[in-house]
Coordinates of C-alpha atoms in Angstrom, one line a residue:
M524 CA -55.2 2.9 33.9
R525 CA -56.7 4.1 30.6
G526 CA -54.9 1.3 28.8
N527 CA -56.1 -1.4 31.2
S528 CA -59.7 -0.2 31.0
Q529 CA -59.6 -0.4 27.3
N530 CA -58.2 -4.0 27.2
W531 CA -60.2 -5.3 30.2
P532 CA -63.6 -3.7 30.2
S533 CA -66.0 -3.9 33.2
L534 CA -69.1 -6.0 33.0
A535 CA -71.1 -2.8 32.9
G536 CA -69.3 -1.7 29.8
I537 CA -70.0 -4.9 27.8
L538 CA -73.5 -5.8 28.9
P539 CA -76.0 -6.1 27.4
L540 CA -74.3 -8.0 24.6
S541 CA -75.3 -7.5 21.0
A542 CA -77.0 -10.4 19.3
R543 CA -73.7 -11.4 17.6
G544 CA -71.9 -11.2 20.9
A545 CA -74.5 -13.3 22.6
V546 CA -74.1 -16.0 20.0
K547 CA -70.3 -16.0 20.5
L548 CA -70.7 -16.2 24.3
T549 CA -73.1 -19.1 23.9
I550 CA -70.6 -20.9 21.7
D551 CA -67.8 -20.3 24.2
V552 CA -70.0 -21.6 27.1
S553 CA -70.6 -24.7 25.0
L554 CA -66.9 -25.1 24.6
F555 CA -66.4 -24.7 28.4
L556 CA -69.0 -27.4 29.0
V557 CA -67.0 -29.7 26.6
A558 CA -63.5 -28.9 27.8
T559 CA -63.8 -30.1 31.4
P560 CA -65.4 -33.5 30.6
L561 CA -62.7 -34.0 27.9
A562 CA -60.1 -33.3 30.6
F563 CA -61.6 -35.9 32.9
A564 CA -61.9 -38.4 30.0
L565 CA -58.3 -38.0 29.0
R566 CA -57.1 -38.4 32.6
Y567 CA -59.3 -41.5 33.4
D568 CA -58.9 -43.2 30.0
G569 CA -62.5 -42.5 28.8
G570 CA -64.1 -42.4 32.2
F571 CA -65.1 -39.4 34.3
G572 CA -63.4 -40.1 37.6
P573 CA -65.0 -40.4 41.0
P574 CA -68.8 -40.0 41.3
G575 CA -69.9 -36.4 41.4
A576 CA -66.4 -35.0 40.7
L577 CA -67.2 -33.9 37.2
L578 CA -70.4 -32.1 38.1
V579 CA -68.7 -30.2 40.9
A580 CA -65.8 -29.2 38.6
L581 CA -68.3 -28.0 35.9
A582 CA -70.3 -26.0 38.6
I583 CA -67.1 -24.3 39.7
L584 CA -65.0 -23.9 36.5
V585 CA -67.6 -22.9 33.9
P586 CA -68.9 -19.8 35.7
F587 CA -65.3 -18.7 36.3
K588 CA -64.5 -19.1 32.6
V589 CA -67.5 -17.2 31.6
L590 CA -66.5 -14.3 33.9
V591 CA -63.0 -14.2 32.5
D592 CA -64.4 -14.4 29.0
L593 CA -66.6 -11.4 29.6
L594 CA -63.9 -9.4 31.4
A595 CA -61.5 -10.0 28.4
G596 CA -64.2 -8.7 26.1
L597 CA -63.9 -11.9 23.9
P598 CA -67.6 -11.9 22.8
N599 CA -67.0 -8.4 21.3
R600 CA -64.0 -9.4 19.2
S601 CA -64.1 -10.4 15.6
W602 CA -63.4 -14.1 14.9
S603 CA -62.9 -13.6 11.2
G604 CA -60.2 -11.1 11.9
L605 CA -58.4 -13.3 14.5
T606 CA -55.0 -11.8 15.5
F607 CA -52.1 -12.8 17.8
R608 CA -53.4 -10.4 20.4
D609 CA -56.7 -12.3 20.4
L610 CA -54.7 -15.5 20.9
G611 CA -53.0 -13.9 23.8
S612 CA -56.3 -13.3 25.4
L613 CA -57.3 -16.9 24.9
I614 CA -54.0 -18.0 26.4
F615 CA -54.8 -15.8 29.4
L616 CA -58.2 -17.4 29.8
G617 CA -56.7 -20.9 29.6
L618 CA -54.0 -20.0 32.2
A619 CA -56.7 -18.4 34.5
A620 CA -58.7 -21.6 34.2
L621 CA -55.6 -23.7 35.0
L622 CA -54.7 -21.6 38.1
F623 CA -58.3 -21.5 39.3
G624 CA -58.6 -25.3 38.7
L625 CA -55.4 -25.9 40.7
L626 CA -56.7 -23.8 43.5
F627 CA -60.0 -25.7 43.4
L628 CA -58.2 -29.0 43.5
A629 CA -55.9 -27.9 46.3
L630 CA -58.9 -27.2 48.4
F631 CA -61.3 -30.1 47.3
G632 CA -59.2 -32.4 45.2
A633 CA -58.2 -34.8 48.0
R634 CA -61.8 -35.0 49.2
L635 CA -63.1 -35.6 45.6
G636 CA -60.2 -37.9 44.6
V637 CA -59.3 -35.8 41.6
P638 CA -55.5 -35.3 40.7
S639 CA -54.1 -31.9 39.8
S640 CA -53.3 -33.1 36.2
V641 CA -57.0 -32.5 35.4
A642 CA -56.6 -28.8 35.9
F643 CA -53.7 -28.7 33.4
L644 CA -55.7 -30.7 30.9
D645 CA -58.7 -28.4 31.3
G646 CA -56.8 -25.2 30.7
A647 CA -55.1 -26.6 27.6
I648 CA -58.3 -28.0 26.1
T649 CA -60.2 -24.8 26.8
F650 CA -57.5 -22.7 24.9
T651 CA -57.4 -25.3 22.0
L652 CA -61.1 -25.4 21.5
M653 CA -61.6 -21.6 21.6
A654 CA -58.6 -21.0 19.3
S655 CA -59.7 -23.7 16.8
V656 CA -63.2 -22.3 16.5
R657 CA -61.9 -18.8 15.8
A658 CA -59.3 -20.0 13.4
F659 CA -61.9 -22.0 11.5
T660 CA -64.1 -19.0 11.3
R661 CA -61.3 -16.8 9.9
Y662 CA -60.5 -19.6 7.4
R663 CA -64.1 -19.8 6.3
H664 CA -64.4 -16.1 6.0
E665 CA -61.3 -15.7 3.8
H666 CA -62.3 -18.6 1.5
F667 CA -65.9 -17.5 1.3
T668 CA -64.8 -14.0 0.2
A669 CA -62.3 -15.6 -2.2
R670 CA -65.2 -17.5 -3.8
I671 CA -67.2 -14.2 -4.0
V672 CA -64.4 -12.6 -6.0
G673 CA -63.9 -15.9 -7.9
P674 CA -60.5 -17.5 -8.3
D675 CA -60.9 -17.3 -12.1
Y676 CA -61.2 -13.5 -11.9
R677 CA -58.3 -12.8 -9.5
K678 CA -55.0 -11.6 -10.8
R679 CA -52.2 -14.1 -10.5
V680 CA -49.4 -12.3 -8.6
L681 CA -45.7 -13.1 -8.4
V682 CA -43.9 -11.7 -5.3
V683 CA -40.2 -10.9 -5.7
G684 CA -38.5 -11.2 -2.3
A685 CA -39.5 -13.8 0.2
G686 CA -38.3 -11.9 3.3
E687 CA -40.4 -10.2 5.9
A688 CA -42.0 -7.7 3.6
G689 CA -42.9 -10.3 1.0
A690 CA -44.3 -12.6 3.7
L691 CA -46.4 -9.8 5.0
V692 CA -47.8 -9.0 1.6
V693 CA -48.8 -12.6 0.9
R694 CA -50.5 -12.9 4.3
E695 CA -52.4 -9.7 3.6
L696 CA -53.5 -10.9 0.2
H697 CA -54.7 -14.1 1.7
K698 CA -56.5 -12.2 4.4
H699 CA -58.1 -9.8 1.9
P700 CA -58.9 -11.7 -1.2
E701 CA -61.4 -9.0 -2.1
T702 CA -58.4 -7.1 -3.5
G703 CA -58.7 -9.5 -6.5
M704 CA -55.0 -10.6 -6.2
L705 CA -53.9 -14.2 -5.8
P706 CA -50.3 -14.8 -4.8
V707 CA -49.0 -17.8 -6.6
G708 CA -45.3 -17.8 -6.0
F709 CA -42.1 -16.1 -4.7
L710 CA -38.8 -15.3 -6.3
D711 CA -35.8 -14.9 -4.1
D712 CA -32.0 -15.1 -4.6
D713 CA -31.4 -16.7 -1.2
P714 CA -30.5 -20.4 -2.0
R715 CA -31.8 -21.5 1.4
K716 CA -35.3 -20.4 0.5
Q717 CA -35.5 -22.3 -2.8
G718 CA -38.4 -24.8 -2.8
Q719 CA -39.6 -23.6 0.6
R720 CA -43.0 -22.2 1.3
V721 CA -43.3 -18.8 2.9
S722 CA -46.8 -17.9 4.2
G723 CA -48.1 -20.9 2.3
V724 CA -46.7 -19.8 -1.1
L725 CA -43.9 -21.6 -2.9
V726 CA -40.5 -20.0 -3.6
M727 CA -40.3 -20.9 -7.3
G728 CA -36.8 -19.7 -8.2
Q729 CA -34.4 -16.8 -8.2
V730 CA -34.8 -13.4 -9.8
D731 CA -33.0 -14.6 -12.9
D732 CA -35.8 -17.1 -13.3
A733 CA -38.4 -14.4 -13.5
A734 CA -39.1 -14.7 -17.3
E735 CA -39.6 -18.4 -17.1
V736 CA -41.8 -18.3 -14.0
I737 CA -44.0 -15.4 -15.4
V738 CA -44.7 -17.4 -18.6
N739 CA -45.2 -20.8 -17.0
Q740 CA -47.4 -19.5 -14.2
N741 CA -49.3 -17.1 -16.4
I742 CA -48.5 -14.2 -14.1
D743 CA -50.7 -11.0 -14.3
E744 CA -48.8 -8.7 -11.9
V745 CA -45.5 -8.6 -10.1
L746 CA -45.0 -7.2 -6.6
I747 CA -41.4 -6.2 -5.7
A748 CA -41.0 -6.8 -2.0
M749 CA -37.3 -5.9 -1.5
P750 CA -37.3 -2.5 0.3
S751 CA -33.8 -2.9 1.6
K752 CA -32.3 -3.4 -1.8
G753 CA -31.0 -0.5 -4.0
G754 CA -32.3 0.8 -7.3
R755 CA -29.9 -1.3 -9.3
T756 CA -31.5 -4.5 -8.0
V757 CA -35.0 -3.1 -8.7
R758 CA -34.0 -2.3 -12.3
N759 CA -32.6 -5.8 -12.7
V760 CA -35.9 -7.2 -11.6
L761 CA -37.8 -5.0 -14.0
D762 CA -35.5 -6.0 -16.9
H763 CA -36.4 -9.6 -16.3
V764 CA -40.1 -8.8 -16.0
R765 CA -40.1 -6.9 -19.3
E766 CA -38.2 -9.8 -21.0
A767 CA -41.1 -12.1 -20.2
R768 CA -43.9 -9.7 -20.8
P769 CA -43.3 -6.1 -21.7
N770 CA -46.8 -4.9 -20.7
L771 CA -46.9 -6.7 -17.3
V772 CA -47.9 -4.5 -14.4
Y773 CA -45.4 -4.2 -11.5
K774 CA -45.5 -2.5 -8.2
I775 CA -43.2 -2.0 -5.2
V776 CA -43.7 -2.6 -1.5
P777 CA -42.7 0.2 0.9
G778 CA -39.8 -0.2 3.4
M779 CA -39.9 -2.3 6.5
Y780 CA -39.8 0.8 8.7
E781 CA -43.3 1.5 7.5
V782 CA -44.3 -2.2 8.1
L783 CA -42.9 -2.0 11.7
S784 CA -44.8 1.2 12.4
G785 CA -48.0 -0.5 11.4
R786 CA -48.7 1.9 8.5
V787 CA -48.4 -0.7 5.7
D788 CA -51.0 -3.1 4.4
V789 CA -52.1 -4.1 1.0
R790 CA -53.4 -0.7 0.2
R791 CA -49.9 0.8 0.8
I792 CA -48.4 -1.2 -2.1
R793 CA -47.5 1.6 -4.6
E794 CA -46.5 2.0 -8.2
V795 CA -42.8 1.8 -8.8
D796 CA -41.5 5.3 -8.4
I797 CA -38.9 6.6 -10.8
D798 CA -36.7 7.1 -7.6
D799 CA -36.5 3.3 -7.3
L800 CA -34.6 3.1 -10.6
L801 CA -31.6 5.3 -9.9
G802 CA -29.3 2.4 -9.9
R803 CA -27.6 3.0 -6.6
D804 CA -28.3 2.9 -2.9
P805 CA -29.7 6.0 -1.2
I806 CA -27.3 8.3 0.7
R807 CA -27.1 8.0 4.5
L808 CA -26.3 11.0 6.7
D809 CA -23.6 11.2 9.4
T810 CA -26.0 12.9 11.7
D811 CA -23.4 13.4 14.5
A812 CA -21.1 15.4 12.3
I813 CA -24.0 17.6 11.1
L814 CA -25.4 18.2 14.5
G815 CA -22.0 19.4 15.7
Y816 CA -22.0 22.5 13.5
L817 CA -25.7 23.2 13.0
G818 CA -27.1 22.8 16.5
G819 CA -27.8 26.1 18.1
K820 CA -26.6 28.2 15.1
R821 CA -28.3 30.9 13.0
V822 CA -28.6 29.5 9.5
M823 CA -29.4 31.4 6.3
I824 CA -30.6 29.7 3.2
T825 CA -30.8 31.6 -0.1
G826 CA -33.4 30.4 -2.5
A827 CA -35.2 28.9 0.5
G828 CA -38.5 28.6 -1.4
G829 CA -37.0 26.4 -4.2
S830 CA -36.8 22.6 -4.4
I831 CA -33.3 22.3 -2.8
G832 CA -33.6 25.3 -0.6
S833 CA -36.9 24.2 1.0
E834 CA -35.6 20.6 1.5
L835 CA -32.5 22.0 3.2
V836 CA -34.7 23.9 5.5
R837 CA -36.7 20.7 6.4
Q838 CA -33.6 18.7 7.1
I839 CA -31.8 21.5 9.0
C840 CA -34.8 21.7 11.4
R841 CA -33.9 18.2 12.6
F842 CA -30.7 19.5 14.1
H843 CA -32.2 22.2 16.3
P844 CA -30.8 25.5 14.8
A845 CA -31.2 28.6 16.9
E846 CA -32.8 30.5 14.0
L847 CA -33.5 30.1 10.3
I848 CA -33.2 33.0 7.8
L849 CA -35.4 32.1 4.8
F850 CA -34.1 34.3 2.1
G851 CA -35.9 34.2 -1.3
H852 CA -37.1 36.3 -4.2
G853 CA -40.5 34.6 -4.6
E854 CA -42.9 35.6 -1.8
N855 CA -45.4 32.8 -2.4
S856 CA -42.8 30.1 -2.0
I857 CA -41.5 31.6 1.2
Y858 CA -45.0 32.1 2.5
S859 CA -45.8 28.4 1.8
L860 CA -42.6 27.3 3.5
E861 CA -43.4 29.4 6.6
R862 CA -46.8 27.7 6.9
E863 CA -45.2 24.3 6.6
L864 CA -42.7 25.2 9.4
D865 CA -45.6 26.4 11.6
R866 CA -47.3 23.0 11.1
D867 CA -44.4 20.6 11.2
W868 CA -41.7 22.4 13.3
P869 CA -43.5 24.8 15.6
G870 CA -40.5 25.0 17.9
V871 CA -38.1 26.3 15.2
Q872 CA -37.7 30.1 15.1
Y873 CA -37.5 31.5 11.6
H874 CA -37.5 34.8 9.7
G875 CA -38.9 35.0 6.2
V876 CA -36.9 37.6 4.2
I877 CA -37.9 38.7 0.7
G878 CA -35.0 40.0 -1.4
A879 CA -32.7 39.5 -4.4
I880 CA -29.0 38.6 -4.0
Q881 CA -28.2 41.1 -6.8
N882 CA -29.1 43.9 -4.3
G883 CA -25.9 44.2 -2.3
A884 CA -27.3 46.9 0.1
R885 CA -30.3 44.8 0.9
L886 CA -28.1 41.8 1.6
D887 CA -25.8 43.8 3.8
Y888 CA -28.8 44.9 5.9
V889 CA -30.0 41.3 6.2
F890 CA -26.5 40.1 7.4
S891 CA -26.3 43.0 9.9
R892 CA -29.8 42.3 11.3
Y893 CA -29.8 38.5 11.5
R894 CA -26.1 37.8 11.9
P895 CA -26.1 34.3 10.3
D896 CA -23.4 31.8 11.4
I897 CA -23.9 29.5 8.4
V898 CA -25.0 30.3 4.8
F899 CA -26.3 27.7 2.3
H900 CA -26.4 29.4 -1.2
A901 CA -29.1 27.7 -3.2
A902 CA -30.4 30.8 -5.1
A903 CA -29.6 30.7 -8.9
H904 CA -31.1 30.8 -12.3
K905 CA -30.8 27.2 -13.5
H906 CA -32.6 26.6 -16.8
V907 CA -30.1 26.1 -19.6
P908 CA -32.3 27.1 -22.6
L909 CA -33.6 30.2 -20.8
M910 CA -30.1 31.3 -19.8
E911 CA -28.9 30.8 -23.4
E912 CA -31.4 33.3 -24.6
N913 CA -31.0 35.6 -21.5
P914 CA -27.3 35.4 -20.6
E915 CA -27.2 38.7 -18.9
E916 CA -29.6 37.4 -16.2
A917 CA -27.2 34.5 -15.6
V918 CA -24.5 37.1 -15.0
F919 CA -26.6 39.3 -12.8
N920 CA -28.1 36.6 -10.6
N921 CA -25.6 33.7 -10.6
V922 CA -22.3 35.6 -10.8
I923 CA -22.8 39.1 -9.4
G924 CA -25.4 38.0 -6.9
S925 CA -23.2 35.2 -5.6
R926 CA -20.2 37.6 -5.4
N927 CA -22.3 39.9 -3.2
L928 CA -23.3 37.1 -1.0
I929 CA -19.7 35.7 -0.7
N930 CA -18.2 39.1 0.1
L931 CA -20.8 39.8 2.8
A932 CA -20.3 36.3 4.3
L933 CA -16.5 37.2 4.6
K934 CA -17.3 40.6 6.0
H935 CA -19.7 39.4 8.7
G936 CA -17.7 36.4 9.9
V937 CA -19.9 33.5 8.6
T938 CA -18.3 30.3 9.8
H939 CA -19.6 28.0 7.0
F940 CA -20.5 29.0 3.5
V941 CA -21.8 26.3 1.2
N942 CA -22.3 27.0 -2.5
I943 CA -24.6 24.6 -4.4
S944 CA -23.1 24.0 -7.8
T945 CA -23.8 21.7 -10.8
D946 CA -22.1 19.2 -13.0
K947 CA -22.8 21.6 -15.9
A948 CA -20.0 23.8 -14.4
V949 CA -17.5 21.2 -15.6
N950 CA -16.1 22.1 -19.1
P951 CA -19.3 24.2 -19.6
T952 CA -21.1 24.3 -22.9
S953 CA -23.9 26.6 -21.6
V954 CA -24.1 30.1 -20.1
M955 CA -25.7 28.6 -17.0
G956 CA -22.9 26.1 -16.5
A957 CA -20.3 28.8 -17.1
S958 CA -21.9 31.1 -14.6
K959 CA -21.9 28.4 -12.0
R960 CA -18.2 27.6 -12.7
M961 CA -17.4 31.3 -12.0
V962 CA -19.2 31.0 -8.7
E963 CA -17.0 27.9 -7.8
F964 CA -14.0 30.1 -8.5
L965 CA -15.4 32.9 -6.3
V966 CA -15.9 30.4 -3.5
Q967 CA -12.3 29.1 -4.0
E968 CA -10.9 32.7 -3.9
A969 CA -13.0 33.5 -0.8
A970 CA -11.5 30.4 1.0
R971 CA -8.1 31.9 0.4
R972 CA -9.2 35.2 2.0
A973 CA -11.2 33.6 4.8
G974 CA -10.4 34.4 8.4
P975 CA -9.7 31.9 11.2
G976 CA -12.7 29.6 11.7
Q977 CA -14.3 30.4 8.3
T978 CA -14.9 27.6 5.7
F979 CA -16.0 28.2 2.1
V980 CA -16.9 25.1 0.0
S981 CA -18.9 24.1 -3.1
V982 CA -21.0 21.1 -3.6
R983 CA -21.4 19.7 -7.1
F984 CA -24.1 17.3 -8.2
G985 CA -26.2 16.3 -11.2
N986 CA -29.9 16.5 -12.0
V987 CA -32.4 16.5 -9.2
L988 CA -35.5 14.2 -9.7
G989 CA -38.7 16.0 -9.1
S990 CA -37.4 19.5 -8.9
R991 CA -39.2 22.3 -10.6
G992 CA -38.6 22.2 -14.4
S993 CA -36.8 18.8 -14.3
V994 CA -37.7 16.0 -16.6
I995 CA -40.0 14.0 -14.3
P996 CA -42.7 16.6 -13.8
I997 CA -42.7 17.6 -17.5
F998 CA -42.8 13.9 -18.6
K999 CA -45.8 13.4 -16.2
S1000 CA -47.7 16.4 -17.6
Q1001 CA -47.0 15.2 -21.2
I1002 CA -48.2 11.7 -20.4
A1003 CA -51.3 13.1 -18.8
A1004 CA -52.0 15.1 -21.9
G1005 CA -51.7 11.9 -24.0
G1006 CA -48.3 12.6 -25.3
P1007 CA -46.0 12.9 -27.1
V1008 CA -43.2 12.8 -24.6
T1009 CA -40.4 15.0 -26.1
I1010 CA -36.7 14.1 -25.8
T1011 CA -33.9 16.0 -27.4
H1012 CA -31.7 13.0 -28.3
P1013 CA -32.0 9.2 -27.9
D1014 CA -28.5 8.9 -26.5
M1015 CA -28.6 11.7 -23.9
V1016 CA -27.7 10.5 -20.4
R1017 CA -27.6 12.3 -17.1
Y1018 CA -26.6 11.6 -13.5
F1019 CA -29.7 11.8 -11.2
M1020 CA -30.4 12.1 -7.5
T1021 CA -33.4 12.8 -5.4
I1022 CA -34.2 16.1 -3.7
P1023 CA -33.6 14.7 -0.2
E1024 CA -30.3 13.2 -1.3
A1025 CA -29.2 16.5 -2.7
A1026 CA -30.0 18.3 0.5
Q1027 CA -28.2 15.6 2.5
L1028 CA -25.1 15.9 0.4
V1029 CA -25.0 19.6 1.0
L1030 CA -25.4 19.2 4.8
Q1031 CA -22.8 16.4 4.9
A1032 CA -20.2 18.3 2.8
S1033 CA -20.6 21.5 4.8
G1034 CA -20.0 19.5 8.0
N1035 CA -16.8 17.9 6.8
G1036 CA -15.7 20.6 4.4
R1037 CA -12.3 22.3 4.3
N1038 CA -11.6 25.6 2.6
G1039 CA -11.8 25.8 -1.1
E1040 CA -12.8 22.2 -1.8
V1041 CA -15.5 21.1 -4.2
Y1042 CA -17.5 18.0 -3.0
I1043 CA -19.0 15.5 -5.5
L1044 CA -21.6 12.8 -4.9
D1045 CA -21.0 9.3 -6.2
M1046 CA -24.3 9.1 -8.2
G1047 CA -23.7 5.7 -9.7
E1048 CA -24.1 5.1 -13.4
P1049 CA -25.7 7.8 -15.6
V1050 CA -29.2 7.1 -16.8
R1051 CA -30.5 7.5 -20.3
I1052 CA -33.2 10.0 -20.5
V1053 CA -35.2 7.9 -22.9
D1054 CA -35.1 5.0 -20.4
L1055 CA -36.6 7.3 -17.8
A1056 CA -39.3 8.3 -20.2
R1057 CA -40.2 4.7 -21.1
D1058 CA -40.2 3.7 -17.4
L1059 CA -42.5 6.6 -16.5
I1060 CA -44.9 5.8 -19.3
R1061 CA -45.1 2.2 -18.2
L1062 CA -45.6 3.2 -14.6
S1063 CA -48.5 5.4 -15.8
G1064 CA -50.2 2.3 -17.2
F1065 CA -49.3 2.9 -20.9
E1066 CA -47.0 1.4 -23.5
P1067 CA -44.3 3.5 -24.9
D1068 CA -44.6 4.2 -28.7
V1069 CA -48.0 2.5 -28.7
D1070 CA -50.2 4.5 -26.3
I1071 CA -47.8 7.4 -25.7
P1072 CA -45.4 8.3 -28.5
I1073 CA -41.9 9.5 -27.9
R1074 CA -40.6 12.3 -30.2
Y1075 CA -37.0 13.4 -30.6
T1076 CA -36.7 17.1 -31.1
G1077 CA -32.9 17.6 -31.5
M1078 CA -30.4 19.0 -29.1
R1079 CA -30.8 22.6 -28.0
P1080 CA -28.0 25.2 -27.5
G1081 CA -25.9 24.5 -24.5
E1082 CA -26.8 20.9 -24.2
R1083 CA -24.5 17.9 -24.4
L1084 CA -25.1 14.2 -24.5
V1085 CA -23.1 13.3 -21.4
E1086 CA -22.4 15.4 -18.4
E1087 CA -19.1 15.4 -16.5
L1088 CA -18.6 15.6 -12.7
M1089 CA -15.0 16.8 -12.8
T1090 CA -12.3 18.2 -15.1
E1091 CA -9.2 16.3 -16.2
K1092 CA -7.0 18.4 -13.9
E1093 CA -9.1 18.0 -10.8
R1094 CA -7.7 15.5 -8.3
T1095 CA -10.3 13.5 -6.4
S1096 CA -10.1 11.6 -3.1
Q1097 CA -12.6 10.0 -0.9
T1098 CA -13.9 11.6 2.2
S1099 CA -15.0 9.9 5.4
H1100 CA -18.4 9.5 3.8
E1101 CA -18.3 6.6 1.3
K1102 CA -20.5 8.4 -1.2
I1103 CA -18.8 11.8 -1.2
F1104 CA -15.6 12.7 -3.0
V1105 CA -13.6 15.9 -2.9
A1106 CA -12.1 17.5 -6.0
R1107 CA -9.1 19.7 -5.2
T1108 CA -8.9 22.3 -8.0
E1109 CA -5.8 24.4 -9.0
P1110 CA -5.5 27.9 -7.6
V1111 CA -7.4 30.6 -9.4
D1112 CA -5.8 33.9 -10.6
A1113 CA -7.7 36.3 -8.3
E1114 CA -6.9 39.4 -10.4
A1115 CA -8.0 37.8 -13.7
L1116 CA -11.1 36.5 -12.0
N1117 CA -12.1 39.9 -10.7
S1118 CA -11.4 41.7 -13.9
T1119 CA -13.4 39.1 -15.9
I1120 CA -16.4 39.5 -13.6
E1121 CA -16.3 43.3 -13.9
A1122 CA -16.2 42.9 -17.7
L1123 CA -19.1 40.4 -17.6
Q1124 CA -21.1 42.9 -15.5
S1125 CA -20.4 45.6 -18.0
A1126 CA -21.4 43.4 -21.0
A1127 CA -24.6 42.3 -19.1
M1128 CA -25.6 45.9 -18.5
S1129 CA -25.6 46.5 -22.2
S1130 CA -27.1 43.0 -23.0
N1131 CA -24.1 42.2 -25.2
H1132 CA -24.6 38.5 -25.5
A1133 CA -21.7 37.8 -27.8
R1134 CA -19.3 39.6 -25.4
I1135 CA -20.6 37.6 -22.4
R1136 CA -20.0 34.4 -24.2
A1137 CA -16.5 35.5 -25.3
L1138 CA -15.6 36.4 -21.8
F1139 CA -16.7 33.1 -20.4
E1140 CA -14.8 31.2 -23.1
G1141 CA -11.7 33.3 -22.7
F1142 CA -11.5 32.8 -18.9
L1143 CA -12.9 29.2 -18.3
E1144 CA -10.7 26.4 -19.6
G1145 CA -12.7 23.8 -21.5
C1146 CA -15.7 26.2 -22.0
H1147 CA -17.1 26.1 -25.5
F1148 CA -20.5 27.3 -26.6
T1149 CA -22.7 26.2 -29.5
P1150 CA -24.4 28.8 -31.7
V1151 CA -27.8 30.0 -30.3
V1152 CA -30.8 29.7 -32.6
P1153 CA -33.8 30.9 -30.6
T1154 CA -36.9 28.7 -31.0
K1155 CA -40.4 28.9 -29.6
S1156 CA -40.0 25.5 -27.9
S1157 CA -36.5 26.0 -26.5
S1158 CA -37.6 26.6 -23.0
S1159 CA -41.3 25.9 -22.6
S1160 CA -42.4 22.7 -24.3
L1161 CA -39.4 20.5 -23.9
P1162 CA -38.2 18.6 -20.8
A1163 CA -35.1 20.0 -19.1
P1164 CA -32.7 17.1 -18.4
D1165 CA -30.0 19.8 -18.5
S1166 CA -31.4 21.9 -15.7
G1167 CA -29.0 22.4 -12.8
P1168 CA -29.7 22.2 -9.1
P1169 CA -33.0 24.1 -8.5
S1170 CA -33.1 27.5 -6.8

């Protein structure tokens, strides 16, 4: 009833009318007075039928139409903002007039000598006149506003993508010329759309024609309206845009799910995000497989306050766990995560636990008290330069802490243990990468010792966009400071993924995982760090090397130009998920592994850095370190494209 009362107000709710509403009602009444005579004139070839019939029809139909007009609230609706809902109300009024006219003629038509066709004509003409007046008002409003802005001062916009999103954008720009944006053409690769007009704007060619169209049409801005396409397509568009005009502004339109939800209009067009340039399609979850092992379970996440850990928590909440154990060393990040869960997931039960994985006794207490079924291990030191200067901490936290966690997971019967690893663990050149490779071996050995129903796996991926300490936040801060943007080497490339993708990979792999396997994401082609920097500078409204300089500082200890996702000896095969592969490693020598870890712990206790490096190189095949020359800028002022998955 509330919905009906809002759409069809009572007369008491709409009277008295405002001055503007009274004018609109007066115009409608004038149209009613015109519609019925027109209906008679059309039916009688310019005449008005039998004597007195027209006057009787006007006396009966016009008051009825006025009543319906008021009940529908039409005088209170904006004409300049005419919508399809408004047209629906006009159709209702026309149908009501038709039905009432038919009833009137059924009762009095024979006596007056008026056929029923007059009623059909009257309803159709009533709708047509009212819709036309409103459409003309909207047209005048849009063009009057456009003249206020001035066509000579509006930016000429080229829209790439003539689908639903592109059509919506053009309609909104026409509707709101006050934005100062004038759509002058489309580009679309669909051959059926070439030469056609979409929302009144011509499709001028395909994406490959971008450079020519931009120059010929004197384009000021490009809107990319292809939300269903992957990052590779977006990058291709941008390459063509830059070919025509390097400094041209370009923006991207959000996905159609936002359009359908009604949250998208011209104001939602955003700057191209660096995520759009990954060069591959985003990962999609097999939610059924994940729900099967997470639903109703007690789930523990180490490093829960970090970038990956907190995203894991958010996504796990979707699958209705029985309890979450949020284990982390930083109290502020855990506190913030708790407040977020209270706000967004009030039905999820959680326990915030402050502790360090190096403390075995504390961990044992946590396992005994909360009895987790599933453990996601995201806690780790990740910054390569810092771990080069503090290798003992990489041993204490990444190696010894992980061993504590793995042993207690075995002891307490955890059904799924998922270790988050990094591509820097492959043929490591850094202490951080070597420590994570040791953890992979610990997980592999735990899988061998696991009891029935226990699964221990590792998930290996590259750099995470937007994580703490990664290149994007650092580049943004450097750009905000006016530069320079610092890069260690012009040829350095990295595999990238987003934080949600990383969390999804972890969840997916843990649902499909078998003991001892290492899962790897197909992350597409590696991206040059300098290309990311240049893209981000342009997205910030500046020109690389002109407004914001780029400075090369030289590679740091532990860095390499190209990361690897697997060793030469690892055999890979595709899983049921098209973007996830499994690397089956060779068996590890458990005795040698344990003795090496004991020796590492002893060397770390005495801060014997050379001994730590020698032990890693002696045990890990393909491990080779470069000499360490500590510098002031090695960890603080330079971006960290070589950071592993965040804790």
